[in-house]
Coordinates of C-alpha atoms and ligand atoms in Angstrom, one line a residue:
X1 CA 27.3 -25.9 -43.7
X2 CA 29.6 -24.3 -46.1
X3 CA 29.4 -26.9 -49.9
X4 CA 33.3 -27.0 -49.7
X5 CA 33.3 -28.8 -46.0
X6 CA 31.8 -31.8 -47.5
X7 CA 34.4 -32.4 -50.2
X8 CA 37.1 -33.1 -47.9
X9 CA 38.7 -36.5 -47.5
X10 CA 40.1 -37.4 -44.2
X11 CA 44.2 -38.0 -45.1
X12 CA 45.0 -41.5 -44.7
X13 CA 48.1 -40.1 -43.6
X14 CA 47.2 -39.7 -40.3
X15 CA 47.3 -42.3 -37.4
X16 CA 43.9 -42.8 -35.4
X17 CA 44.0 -43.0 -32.0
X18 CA 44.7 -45.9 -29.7
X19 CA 45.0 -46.8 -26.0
X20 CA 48.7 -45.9 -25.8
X21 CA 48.0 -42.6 -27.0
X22 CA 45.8 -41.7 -24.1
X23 CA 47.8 -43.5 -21.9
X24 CA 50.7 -41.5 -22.9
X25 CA 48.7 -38.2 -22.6
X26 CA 47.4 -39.6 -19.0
X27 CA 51.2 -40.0 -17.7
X28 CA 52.2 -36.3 -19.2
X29 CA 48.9 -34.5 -18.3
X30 CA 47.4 -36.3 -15.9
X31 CA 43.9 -37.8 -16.6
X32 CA 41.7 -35.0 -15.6
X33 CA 43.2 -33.1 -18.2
X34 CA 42.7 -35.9 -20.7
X35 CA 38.7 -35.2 -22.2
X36 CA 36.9 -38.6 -22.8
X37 CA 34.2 -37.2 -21.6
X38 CA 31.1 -37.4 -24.9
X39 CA 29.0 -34.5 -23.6
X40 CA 32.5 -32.0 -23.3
X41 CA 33.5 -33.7 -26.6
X42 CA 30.5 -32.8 -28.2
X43 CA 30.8 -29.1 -27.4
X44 CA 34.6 -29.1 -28.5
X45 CA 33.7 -30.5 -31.7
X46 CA 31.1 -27.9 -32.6
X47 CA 31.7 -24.4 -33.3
X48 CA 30.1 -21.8 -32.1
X49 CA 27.8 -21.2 -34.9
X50 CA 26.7 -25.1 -34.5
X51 CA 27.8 -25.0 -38.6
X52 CA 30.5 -26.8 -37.7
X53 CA 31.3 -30.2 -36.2
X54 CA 34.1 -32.8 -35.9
X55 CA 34.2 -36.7 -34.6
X56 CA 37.4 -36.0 -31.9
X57 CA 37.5 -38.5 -29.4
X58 CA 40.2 -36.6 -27.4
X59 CA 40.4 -33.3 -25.8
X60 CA 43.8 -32.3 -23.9
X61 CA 44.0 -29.2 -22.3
X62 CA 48.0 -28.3 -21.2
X63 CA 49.1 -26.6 -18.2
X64 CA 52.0 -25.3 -19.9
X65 CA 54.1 -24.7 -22.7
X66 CA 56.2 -28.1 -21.8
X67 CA 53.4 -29.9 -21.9
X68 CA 52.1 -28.5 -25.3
X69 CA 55.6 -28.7 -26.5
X70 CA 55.3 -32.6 -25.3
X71 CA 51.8 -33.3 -26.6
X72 CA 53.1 -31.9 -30.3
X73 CA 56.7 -34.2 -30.3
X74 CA 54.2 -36.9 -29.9
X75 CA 51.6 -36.3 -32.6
X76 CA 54.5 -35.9 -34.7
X77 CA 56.1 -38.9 -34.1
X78 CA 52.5 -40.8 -34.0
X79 CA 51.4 -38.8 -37.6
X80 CA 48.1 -38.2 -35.2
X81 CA 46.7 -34.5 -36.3
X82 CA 45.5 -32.2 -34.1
X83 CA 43.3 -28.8 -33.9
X84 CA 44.6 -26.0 -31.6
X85 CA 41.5 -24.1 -30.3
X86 CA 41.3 -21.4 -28.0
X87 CA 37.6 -20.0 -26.9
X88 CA 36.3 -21.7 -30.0
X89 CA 34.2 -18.3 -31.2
X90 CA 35.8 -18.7 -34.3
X91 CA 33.2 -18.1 -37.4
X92 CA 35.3 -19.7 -40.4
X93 CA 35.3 -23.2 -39.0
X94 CA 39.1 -22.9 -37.9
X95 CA 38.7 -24.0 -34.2
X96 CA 37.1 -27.7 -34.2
X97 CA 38.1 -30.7 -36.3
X98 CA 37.4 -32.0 -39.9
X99 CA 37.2 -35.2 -39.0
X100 CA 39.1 -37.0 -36.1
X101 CA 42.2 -34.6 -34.8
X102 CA 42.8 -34.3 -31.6
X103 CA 41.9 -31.3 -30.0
X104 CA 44.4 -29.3 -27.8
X105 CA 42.3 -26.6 -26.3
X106 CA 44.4 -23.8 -24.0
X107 CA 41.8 -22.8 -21.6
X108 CA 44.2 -23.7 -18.7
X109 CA 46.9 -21.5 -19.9
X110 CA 45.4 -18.4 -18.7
X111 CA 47.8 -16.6 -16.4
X112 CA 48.8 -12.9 -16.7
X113 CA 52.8 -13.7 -17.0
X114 CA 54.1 -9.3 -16.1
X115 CA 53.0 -6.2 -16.4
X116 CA 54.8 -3.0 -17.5
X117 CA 52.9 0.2 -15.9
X118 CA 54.7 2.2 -17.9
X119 CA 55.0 0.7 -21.0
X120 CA 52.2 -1.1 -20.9
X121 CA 53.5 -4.0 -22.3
X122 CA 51.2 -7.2 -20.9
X123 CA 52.8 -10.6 -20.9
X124 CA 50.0 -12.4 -20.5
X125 CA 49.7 -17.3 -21.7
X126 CA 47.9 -17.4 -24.8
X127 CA 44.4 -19.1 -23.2
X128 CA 43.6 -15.7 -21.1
X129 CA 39.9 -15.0 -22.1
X130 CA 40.1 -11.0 -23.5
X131 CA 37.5 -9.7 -21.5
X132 CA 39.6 -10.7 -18.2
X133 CA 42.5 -9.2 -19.8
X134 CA 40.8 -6.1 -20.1
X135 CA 39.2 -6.3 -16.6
X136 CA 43.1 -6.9 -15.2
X137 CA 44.3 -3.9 -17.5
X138 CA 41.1 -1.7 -16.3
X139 CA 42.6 -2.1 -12.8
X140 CA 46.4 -0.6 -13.4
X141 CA 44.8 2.3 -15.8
X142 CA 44.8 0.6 -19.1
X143 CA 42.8 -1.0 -22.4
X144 CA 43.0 -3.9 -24.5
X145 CA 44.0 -2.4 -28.0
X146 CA 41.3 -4.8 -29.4
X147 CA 38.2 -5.2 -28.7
X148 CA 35.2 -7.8 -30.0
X149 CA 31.9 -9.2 -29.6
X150 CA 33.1 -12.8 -28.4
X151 CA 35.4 -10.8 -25.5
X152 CA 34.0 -13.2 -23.1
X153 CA 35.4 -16.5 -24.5
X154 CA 37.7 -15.6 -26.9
X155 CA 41.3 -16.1 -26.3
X156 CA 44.4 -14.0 -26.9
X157 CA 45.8 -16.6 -28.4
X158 CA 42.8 -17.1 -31.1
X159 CA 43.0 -13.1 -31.4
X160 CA 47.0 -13.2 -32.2
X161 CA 46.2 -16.9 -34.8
X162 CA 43.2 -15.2 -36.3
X163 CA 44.7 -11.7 -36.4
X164 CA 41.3 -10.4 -35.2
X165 CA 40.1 -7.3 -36.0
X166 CA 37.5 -6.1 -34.1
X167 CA 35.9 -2.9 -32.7
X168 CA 38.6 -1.0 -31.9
X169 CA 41.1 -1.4 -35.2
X170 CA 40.5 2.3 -36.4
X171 CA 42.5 3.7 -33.4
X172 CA 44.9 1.1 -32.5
X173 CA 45.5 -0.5 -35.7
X174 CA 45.4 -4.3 -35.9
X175 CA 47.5 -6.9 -34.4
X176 CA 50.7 -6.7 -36.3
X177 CA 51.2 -3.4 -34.6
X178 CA 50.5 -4.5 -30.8
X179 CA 51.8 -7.9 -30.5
X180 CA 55.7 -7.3 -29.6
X181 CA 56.2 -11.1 -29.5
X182 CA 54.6 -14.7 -28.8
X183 CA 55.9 -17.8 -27.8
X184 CA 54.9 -20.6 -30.4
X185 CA 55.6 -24.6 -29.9
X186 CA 56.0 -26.1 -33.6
X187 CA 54.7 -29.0 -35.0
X188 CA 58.1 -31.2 -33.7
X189 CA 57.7 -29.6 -30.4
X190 CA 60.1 -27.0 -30.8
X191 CA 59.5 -24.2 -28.4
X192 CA 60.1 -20.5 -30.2
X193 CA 60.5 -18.3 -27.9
X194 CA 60.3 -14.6 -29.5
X195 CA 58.1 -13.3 -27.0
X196 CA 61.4 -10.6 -25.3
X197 CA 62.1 -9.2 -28.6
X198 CA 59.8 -6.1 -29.4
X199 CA 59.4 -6.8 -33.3
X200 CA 56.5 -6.4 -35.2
X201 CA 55.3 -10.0 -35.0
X202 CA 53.3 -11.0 -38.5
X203 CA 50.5 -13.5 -37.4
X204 CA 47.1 -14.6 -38.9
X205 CA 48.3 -18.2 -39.0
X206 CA 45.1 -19.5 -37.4
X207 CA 46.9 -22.7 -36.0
X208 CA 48.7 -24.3 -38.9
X209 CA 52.1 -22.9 -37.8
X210 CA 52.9 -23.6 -34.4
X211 CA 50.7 -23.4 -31.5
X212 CA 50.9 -19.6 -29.3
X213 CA 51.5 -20.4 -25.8
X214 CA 52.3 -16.7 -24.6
X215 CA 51.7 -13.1 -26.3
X216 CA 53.2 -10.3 -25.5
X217 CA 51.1 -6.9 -26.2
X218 CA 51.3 -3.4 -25.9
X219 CA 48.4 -1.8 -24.4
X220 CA 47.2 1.6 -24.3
X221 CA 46.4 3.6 -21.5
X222 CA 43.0 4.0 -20.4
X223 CA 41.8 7.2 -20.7
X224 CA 38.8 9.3 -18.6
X225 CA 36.1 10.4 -21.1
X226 CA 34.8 8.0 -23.6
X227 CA 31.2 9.4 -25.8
X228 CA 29.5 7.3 -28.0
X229 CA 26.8 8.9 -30.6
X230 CA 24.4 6.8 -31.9
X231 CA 23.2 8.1 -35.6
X232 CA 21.2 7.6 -38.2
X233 CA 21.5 8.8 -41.7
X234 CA 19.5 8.2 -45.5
X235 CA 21.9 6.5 -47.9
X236 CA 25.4 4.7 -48.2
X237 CA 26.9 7.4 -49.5
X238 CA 25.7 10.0 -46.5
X239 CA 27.6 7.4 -44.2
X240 CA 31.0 7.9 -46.4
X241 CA 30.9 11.5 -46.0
X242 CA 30.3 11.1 -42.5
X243 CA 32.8 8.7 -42.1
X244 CA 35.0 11.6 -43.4
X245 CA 34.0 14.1 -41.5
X246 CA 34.6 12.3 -38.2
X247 CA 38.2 11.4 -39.3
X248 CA 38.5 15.0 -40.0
X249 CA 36.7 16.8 -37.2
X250 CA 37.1 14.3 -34.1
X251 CA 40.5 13.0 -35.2
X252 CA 42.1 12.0 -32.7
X253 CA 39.6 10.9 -30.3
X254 CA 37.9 8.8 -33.1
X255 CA 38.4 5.1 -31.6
X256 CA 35.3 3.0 -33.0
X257 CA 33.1 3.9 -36.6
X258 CA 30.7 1.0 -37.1
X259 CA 27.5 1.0 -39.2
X260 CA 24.6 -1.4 -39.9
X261 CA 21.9 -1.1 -42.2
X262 CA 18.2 -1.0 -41.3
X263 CA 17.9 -4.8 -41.9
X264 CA 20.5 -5.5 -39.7
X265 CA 18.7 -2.7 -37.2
X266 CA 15.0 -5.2 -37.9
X267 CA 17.0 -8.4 -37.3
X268 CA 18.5 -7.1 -33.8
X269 CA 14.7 -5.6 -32.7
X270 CA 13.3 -8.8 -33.7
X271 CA 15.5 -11.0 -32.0
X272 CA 17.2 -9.5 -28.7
X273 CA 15.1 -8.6 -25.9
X274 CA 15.6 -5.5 -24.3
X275 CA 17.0 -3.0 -27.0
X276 CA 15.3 -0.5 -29.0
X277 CA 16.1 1.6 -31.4
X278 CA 17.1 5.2 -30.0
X279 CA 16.4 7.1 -33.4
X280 CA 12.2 8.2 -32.9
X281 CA 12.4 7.9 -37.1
X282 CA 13.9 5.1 -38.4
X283 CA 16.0 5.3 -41.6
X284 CA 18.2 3.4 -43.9
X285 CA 21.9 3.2 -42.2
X286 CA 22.7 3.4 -38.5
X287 CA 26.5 4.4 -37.3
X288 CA 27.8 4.5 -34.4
X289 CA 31.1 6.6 -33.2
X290 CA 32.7 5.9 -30.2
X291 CA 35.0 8.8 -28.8
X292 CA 38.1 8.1 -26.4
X293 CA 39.9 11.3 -25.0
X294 CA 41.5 12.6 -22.0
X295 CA 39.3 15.6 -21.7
X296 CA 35.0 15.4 -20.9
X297 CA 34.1 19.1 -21.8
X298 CA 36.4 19.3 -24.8
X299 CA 35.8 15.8 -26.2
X300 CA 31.9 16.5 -25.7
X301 CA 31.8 19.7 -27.3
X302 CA 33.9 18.4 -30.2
X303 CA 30.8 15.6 -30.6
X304 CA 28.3 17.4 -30.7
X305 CA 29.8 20.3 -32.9
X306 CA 30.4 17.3 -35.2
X307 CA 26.8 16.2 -34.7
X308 CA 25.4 19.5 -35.7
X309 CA 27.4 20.2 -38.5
X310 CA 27.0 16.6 -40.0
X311 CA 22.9 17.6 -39.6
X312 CA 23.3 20.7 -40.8
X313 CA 25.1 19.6 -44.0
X314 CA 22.1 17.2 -44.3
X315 CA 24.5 14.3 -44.0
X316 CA 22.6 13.0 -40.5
X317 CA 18.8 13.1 -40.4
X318 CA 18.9 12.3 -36.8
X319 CA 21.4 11.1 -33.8
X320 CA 21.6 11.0 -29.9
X321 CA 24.8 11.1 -28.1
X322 CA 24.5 8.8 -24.9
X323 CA 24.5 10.6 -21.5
X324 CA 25.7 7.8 -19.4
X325 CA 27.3 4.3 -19.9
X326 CA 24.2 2.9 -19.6
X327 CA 22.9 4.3 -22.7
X328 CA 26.3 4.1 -24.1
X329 CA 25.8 0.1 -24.1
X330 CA 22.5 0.0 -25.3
X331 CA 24.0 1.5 -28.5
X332 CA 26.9 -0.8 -28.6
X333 CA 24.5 -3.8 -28.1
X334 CA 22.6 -3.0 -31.2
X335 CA 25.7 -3.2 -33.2
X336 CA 27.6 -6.0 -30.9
X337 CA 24.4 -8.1 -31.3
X338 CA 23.5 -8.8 -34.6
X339 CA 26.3 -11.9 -34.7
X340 CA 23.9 -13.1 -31.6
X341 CA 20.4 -12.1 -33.3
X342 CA 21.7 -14.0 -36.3
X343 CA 22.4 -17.3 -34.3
X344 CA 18.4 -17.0 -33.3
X345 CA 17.7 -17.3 -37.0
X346 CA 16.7 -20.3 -38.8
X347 CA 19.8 -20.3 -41.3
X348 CA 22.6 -18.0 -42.4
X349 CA 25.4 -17.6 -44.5
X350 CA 28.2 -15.4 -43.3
X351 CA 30.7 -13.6 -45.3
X352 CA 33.4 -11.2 -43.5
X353 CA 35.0 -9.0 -46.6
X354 CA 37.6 -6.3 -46.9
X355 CA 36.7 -3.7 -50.0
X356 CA 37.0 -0.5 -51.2
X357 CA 34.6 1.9 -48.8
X358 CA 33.0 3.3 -51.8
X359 CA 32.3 -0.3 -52.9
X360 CA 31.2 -2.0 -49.8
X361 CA 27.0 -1.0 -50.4
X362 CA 27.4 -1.9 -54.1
X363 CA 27.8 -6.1 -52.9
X364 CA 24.9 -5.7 -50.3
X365 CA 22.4 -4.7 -52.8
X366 CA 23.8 -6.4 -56.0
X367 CA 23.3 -9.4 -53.8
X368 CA 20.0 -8.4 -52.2
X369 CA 18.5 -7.8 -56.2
X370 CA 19.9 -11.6 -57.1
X371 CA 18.3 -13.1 -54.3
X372 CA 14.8 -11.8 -54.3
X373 CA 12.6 -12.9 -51.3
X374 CA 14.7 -15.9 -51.2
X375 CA 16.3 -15.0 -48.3
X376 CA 17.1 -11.6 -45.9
X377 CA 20.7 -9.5 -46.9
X378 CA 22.0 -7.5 -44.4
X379 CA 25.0 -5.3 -44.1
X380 CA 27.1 -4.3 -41.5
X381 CA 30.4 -4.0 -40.0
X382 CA 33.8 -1.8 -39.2
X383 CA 33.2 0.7 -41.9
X384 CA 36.2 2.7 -40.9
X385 CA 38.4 -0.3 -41.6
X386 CA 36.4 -1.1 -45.0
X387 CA 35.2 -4.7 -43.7
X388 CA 32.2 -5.6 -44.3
X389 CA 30.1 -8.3 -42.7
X390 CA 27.6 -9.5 -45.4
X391 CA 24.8 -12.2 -43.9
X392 CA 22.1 -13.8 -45.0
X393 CA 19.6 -15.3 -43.6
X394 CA 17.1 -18.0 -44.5
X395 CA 14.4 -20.5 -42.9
X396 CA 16.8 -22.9 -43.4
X397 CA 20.1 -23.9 -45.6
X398 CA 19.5 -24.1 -49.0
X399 CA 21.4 -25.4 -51.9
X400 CA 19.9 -23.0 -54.4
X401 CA 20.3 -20.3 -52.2
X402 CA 23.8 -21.0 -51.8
X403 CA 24.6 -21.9 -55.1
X404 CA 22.9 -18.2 -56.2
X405 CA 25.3 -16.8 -52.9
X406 CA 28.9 -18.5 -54.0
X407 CA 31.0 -18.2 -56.0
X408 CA 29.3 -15.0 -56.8
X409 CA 30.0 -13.2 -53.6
X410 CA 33.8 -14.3 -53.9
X411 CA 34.3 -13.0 -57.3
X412 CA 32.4 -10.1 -56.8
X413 CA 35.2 -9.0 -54.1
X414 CA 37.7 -10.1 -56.4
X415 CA 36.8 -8.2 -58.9
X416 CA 36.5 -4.8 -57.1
X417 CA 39.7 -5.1 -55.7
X418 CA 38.6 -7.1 -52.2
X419 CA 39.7 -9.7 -49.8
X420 CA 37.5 -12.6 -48.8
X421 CA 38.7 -12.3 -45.7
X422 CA 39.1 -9.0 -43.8
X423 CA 39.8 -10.7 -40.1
X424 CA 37.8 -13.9 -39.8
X425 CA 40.4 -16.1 -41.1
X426 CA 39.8 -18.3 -43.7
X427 CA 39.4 -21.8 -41.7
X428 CA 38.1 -24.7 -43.7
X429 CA 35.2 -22.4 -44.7
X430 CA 37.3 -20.6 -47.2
X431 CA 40.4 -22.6 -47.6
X432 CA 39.9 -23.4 -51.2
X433 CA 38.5 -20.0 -52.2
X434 CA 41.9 -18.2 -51.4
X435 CA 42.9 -17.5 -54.7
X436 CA 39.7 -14.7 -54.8
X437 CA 42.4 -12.2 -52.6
X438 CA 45.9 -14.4 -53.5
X439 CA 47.9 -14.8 -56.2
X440 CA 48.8 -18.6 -56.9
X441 CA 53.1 -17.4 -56.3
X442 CA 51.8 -16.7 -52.7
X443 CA 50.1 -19.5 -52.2
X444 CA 52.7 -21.6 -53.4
X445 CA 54.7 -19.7 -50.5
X446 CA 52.8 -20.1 -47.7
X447 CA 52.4 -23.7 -48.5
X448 CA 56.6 -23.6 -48.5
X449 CA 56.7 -22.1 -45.1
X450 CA 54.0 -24.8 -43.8
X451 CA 55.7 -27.2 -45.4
X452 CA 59.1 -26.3 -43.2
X453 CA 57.5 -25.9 -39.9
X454 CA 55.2 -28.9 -40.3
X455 CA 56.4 -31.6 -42.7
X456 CA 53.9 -33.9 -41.6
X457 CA 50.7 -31.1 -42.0
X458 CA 49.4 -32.5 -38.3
X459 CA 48.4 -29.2 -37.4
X460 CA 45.2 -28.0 -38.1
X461 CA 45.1 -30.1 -41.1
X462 CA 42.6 -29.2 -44.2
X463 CA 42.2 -25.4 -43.0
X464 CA 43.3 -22.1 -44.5
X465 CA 45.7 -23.5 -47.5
X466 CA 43.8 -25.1 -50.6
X467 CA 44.3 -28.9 -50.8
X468 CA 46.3 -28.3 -54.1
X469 CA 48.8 -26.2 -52.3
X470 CA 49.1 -28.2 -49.7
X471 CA 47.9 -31.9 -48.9
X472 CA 49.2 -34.0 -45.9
Ligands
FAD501 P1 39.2 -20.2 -31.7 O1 37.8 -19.9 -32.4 O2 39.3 -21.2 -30.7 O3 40.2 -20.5 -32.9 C1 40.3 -19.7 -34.0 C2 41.5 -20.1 -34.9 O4 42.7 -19.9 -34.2 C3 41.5 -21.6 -35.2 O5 42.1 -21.8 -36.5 C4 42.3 -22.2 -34.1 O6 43.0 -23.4 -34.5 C5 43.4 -21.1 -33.9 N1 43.9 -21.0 -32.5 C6 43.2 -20.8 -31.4 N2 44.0 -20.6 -30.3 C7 45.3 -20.8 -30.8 C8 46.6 -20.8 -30.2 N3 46.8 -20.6 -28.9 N4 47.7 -21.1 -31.0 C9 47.5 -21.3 -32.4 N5 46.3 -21.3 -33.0 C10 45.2 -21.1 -32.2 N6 36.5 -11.7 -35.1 C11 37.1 -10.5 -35.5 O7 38.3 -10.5 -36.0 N7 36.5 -9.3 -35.3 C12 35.3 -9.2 -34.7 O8 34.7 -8.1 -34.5 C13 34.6 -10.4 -34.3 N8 33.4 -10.4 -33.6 C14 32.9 -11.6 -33.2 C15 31.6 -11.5 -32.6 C16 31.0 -12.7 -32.1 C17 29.7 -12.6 -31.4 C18 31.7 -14.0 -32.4 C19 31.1 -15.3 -32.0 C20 32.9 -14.0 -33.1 C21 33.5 -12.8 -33.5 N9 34.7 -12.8 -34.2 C22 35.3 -11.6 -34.5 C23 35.4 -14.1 -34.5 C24 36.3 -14.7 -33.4 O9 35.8 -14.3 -32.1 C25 37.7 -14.3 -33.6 O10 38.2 -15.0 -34.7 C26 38.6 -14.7 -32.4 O11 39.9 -14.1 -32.6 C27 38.7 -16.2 -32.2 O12 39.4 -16.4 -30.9 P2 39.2 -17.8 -30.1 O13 40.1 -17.8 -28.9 O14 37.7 -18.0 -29.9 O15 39.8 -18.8 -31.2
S2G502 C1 31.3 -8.4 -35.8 C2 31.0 -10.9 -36.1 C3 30.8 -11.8 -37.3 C4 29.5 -11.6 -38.0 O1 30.3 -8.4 -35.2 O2 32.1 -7.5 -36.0 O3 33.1 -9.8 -36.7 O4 29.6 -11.7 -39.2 C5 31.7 -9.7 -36.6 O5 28.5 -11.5 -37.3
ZN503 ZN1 33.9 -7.9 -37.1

């Protein structure tokens, strides 16, 4: 795992369990609800990425937001901390515990609360996976505004703490536009209900605020003719232009621009079964654009004009627009699994960065040139949003290796202007590296603001603040 888990000292600050607590939690949840149980324990204290792991002994899973907002008076009171964690997909070590907190997962909370058909506004408890959002939506005529790989266990609640990003961000913007409200239980217990008012709603606070029991979103309309071309193209800067073509010449009906280098294109052959690369030459970068229009003829003619001026200026050496959704998901898999491909390696080191477009290729091969044949850079991500996802891979972790990796990567980013974080969140992975993308005065604020909603730092203790900002 990351060098700066290890560091961590568990706060003597904190109670550990004991017999009343469960008993406690038995009386207000009921004991099937109460996880004892080592082999679920064992999963909820591992992330996703198995980089990850914690010693809880208890898992609670509330019904409600009363029984959330009861669970948190407790901890308070008992100084016992605790870990919110939703479909526990998170890749910064945010969703599982340090050491001992307990673990309040909201899997049960996963009820569609209204629906506005004309709005579109979805009220929906914060533990609804997104996919069966977007399979409820897909019914009345309308889309998730966000989209990601982990759709099928994430929550909306870990979208709305993470402020995810995703897939979709280059057409409907990212979180802090769609989410009109949530409902959040504090640290105390306090229930905040601000999930009527339809406010922009600031989030990203990856569990250290309050705990999201319900979100309210606004959700676009689904519309009848989505394309999705799959090209290929020579060099970095080819794949700028042609990001600025598209923005230019499909406009509107742009709602997805990802690319992914050829390593990342190797890495995905190598490791999924069933895919294959649709380009008969295979080249240096690989995008793919996703259309999403109300019109088939026009928005299909307006794809493949694009196409053929983008090879006629040279910009594309080759490309395939998908005739059918089959097709149309054997491109997305070769972009949506390269997070899965990378699991099947031996070892990897994962950074998720926001820089400037022009920059983003610089890092990849700056990086690839310091590391040799040490290890296997690869480069992808949401190139319309400027977030990268730099990985490496490796036979297996390696102090050198990361020593060569950090803090060079992070200053790097600094440097040209960059955030280590684009959507990831920073976890416990990259708690103390936050002054890279903020100033100390910020810091220094959001440590205020924990400091007034959680005096006692119970809630997700040791994650996303620097221990010198803030220590329970
Ligand atoms: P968890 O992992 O359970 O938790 C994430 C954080 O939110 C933790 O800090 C946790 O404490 C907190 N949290 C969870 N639920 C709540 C709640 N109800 N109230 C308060 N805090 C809460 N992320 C992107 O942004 N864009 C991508 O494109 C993307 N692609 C991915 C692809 C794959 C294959 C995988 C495995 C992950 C990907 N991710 C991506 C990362 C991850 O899916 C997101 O961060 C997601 O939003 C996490 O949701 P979750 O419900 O799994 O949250
Ligand atoms: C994606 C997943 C994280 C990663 O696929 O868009 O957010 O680095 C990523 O694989
Ligand atoms: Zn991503």
């Amino acid at each position: 795992g990351s060098a700066s888990f290890s560091q961590i000292q568990r706060s003597p600050l904190f109670s550990s369990l004991n017999s009343e607590d469960v008993s406690y939690f038995k009386e207000i949840l009921g004991d099937k609800n109460v996880i004892e149980d080592e082999e679920r324990l064992e999963t909820a204290n591992t992330d996703w990425m198995h980089k990850y792991k914690g010693s809880s002994k208890l898992m609670l899973l509330p019904k409600n937001t009363e029984e959330v907002s009861q669970i948190l008076k407790y901890c308070d009171s008992r100084s016992l901390a605790v870990v919110p964690q939703g479909g526990n997909t998170g890749l910064v070590g945010g969703s599982v515990p340090v050491f001992d907190e307990v673990i309040i997962n909201l899997s049960l909370m996963n009820k569609v609360l209204a629906f506005d058909e004309v709005s579109g506004i979805l009220v929906c408890e914060a533990g609804c996976i997104l996919e069966n959002l977007a399979t409820f939506l897909d019914t009345k005529g309308f889309i998730m505004p966000l989209d990601l790989g982990a759709k099928g266990s994430c929550h909306i609640g870990g979208n709305v703490s993470t402020n995810a990003g995703g897939l979709r961000l280059i057409r409907y913007g990212s979180l802090h536009g769609t989410v009109l409200g949530v409902e959040a239980v504090t640290a105390n217990g306090n229930v905040l209900d601000m999930l009527g008012t339809l406010r922009k709603d600031n989030t990203g606070s990856e569990g250290s605020l309050g705990i999201v029991t319900k979100v309210s979103i606004l959700t676009p309309p689904k519309l009848s003719s989505v394309n999705v071309a799959f090209i290929a193209c020579n060099d970095y800067l080819s794949c700028q232009k042609i990001l600025v073509e598209a923005k230019k010449n499909l406009g509107e009906i742009l709602s997805a621009f990802e690319f992914l280098d050829n390593s990342s294109m190797d890495l995905v052959l190598n490791h999924l079964d069933g895919v294959r690369n649709p380009i008969s030459s295979s080249d240096n970068f690989y995008i793919l654009i996703e259309t999403t229009g109300s019109d088939e003829t026009h928005d299909r003619e307006k794809l493949e004009a694009f196409l053929l001026k983008s090879l006629e200026k040279g910009l594309v050496s080759d490309g395939v627009i998908a005739q059918d959704i089959n097709q149309a998901s054997s491109f997305w898999r070769l972009r949506e699994g390269i997070t899965e491909a990378l699991q099947k390696t031996g070892a990897f080191y994962k950074y998720d960065l926001s820089l400037p477009v022009e920059e983003i290729y610089n890092l990849v091969n700056d990086l690839r040139e310091r590391l040799g044949d040490l290890a296997n850079v690869m480069g992808y991500g949401h190139l319309g949003d400027g977030n990268l996802h730099l990985n490496i891979s490796i036979a297996e972790y390696n102090e050198k290796v990361l020593g060569l990796i950090e803090p060079f990567v992070y200053e790097w980013t600094s440097k040209h202007r960059g955030s280590i974080s684009a959507e990831h969140g920073l976890g416990v992975m990259k708690a103390e590296e936050i002054f890279y993308s903020k100033s100390p005065e910020t810091v220094a604020l959001m440590a205020s603001i924990k400091k007034l909603l959680d005096p006692k730092g119970i809630l997700n203790p040791y994650k996303v603040l620097p221990h010198s900002a803030f220590s329970p």
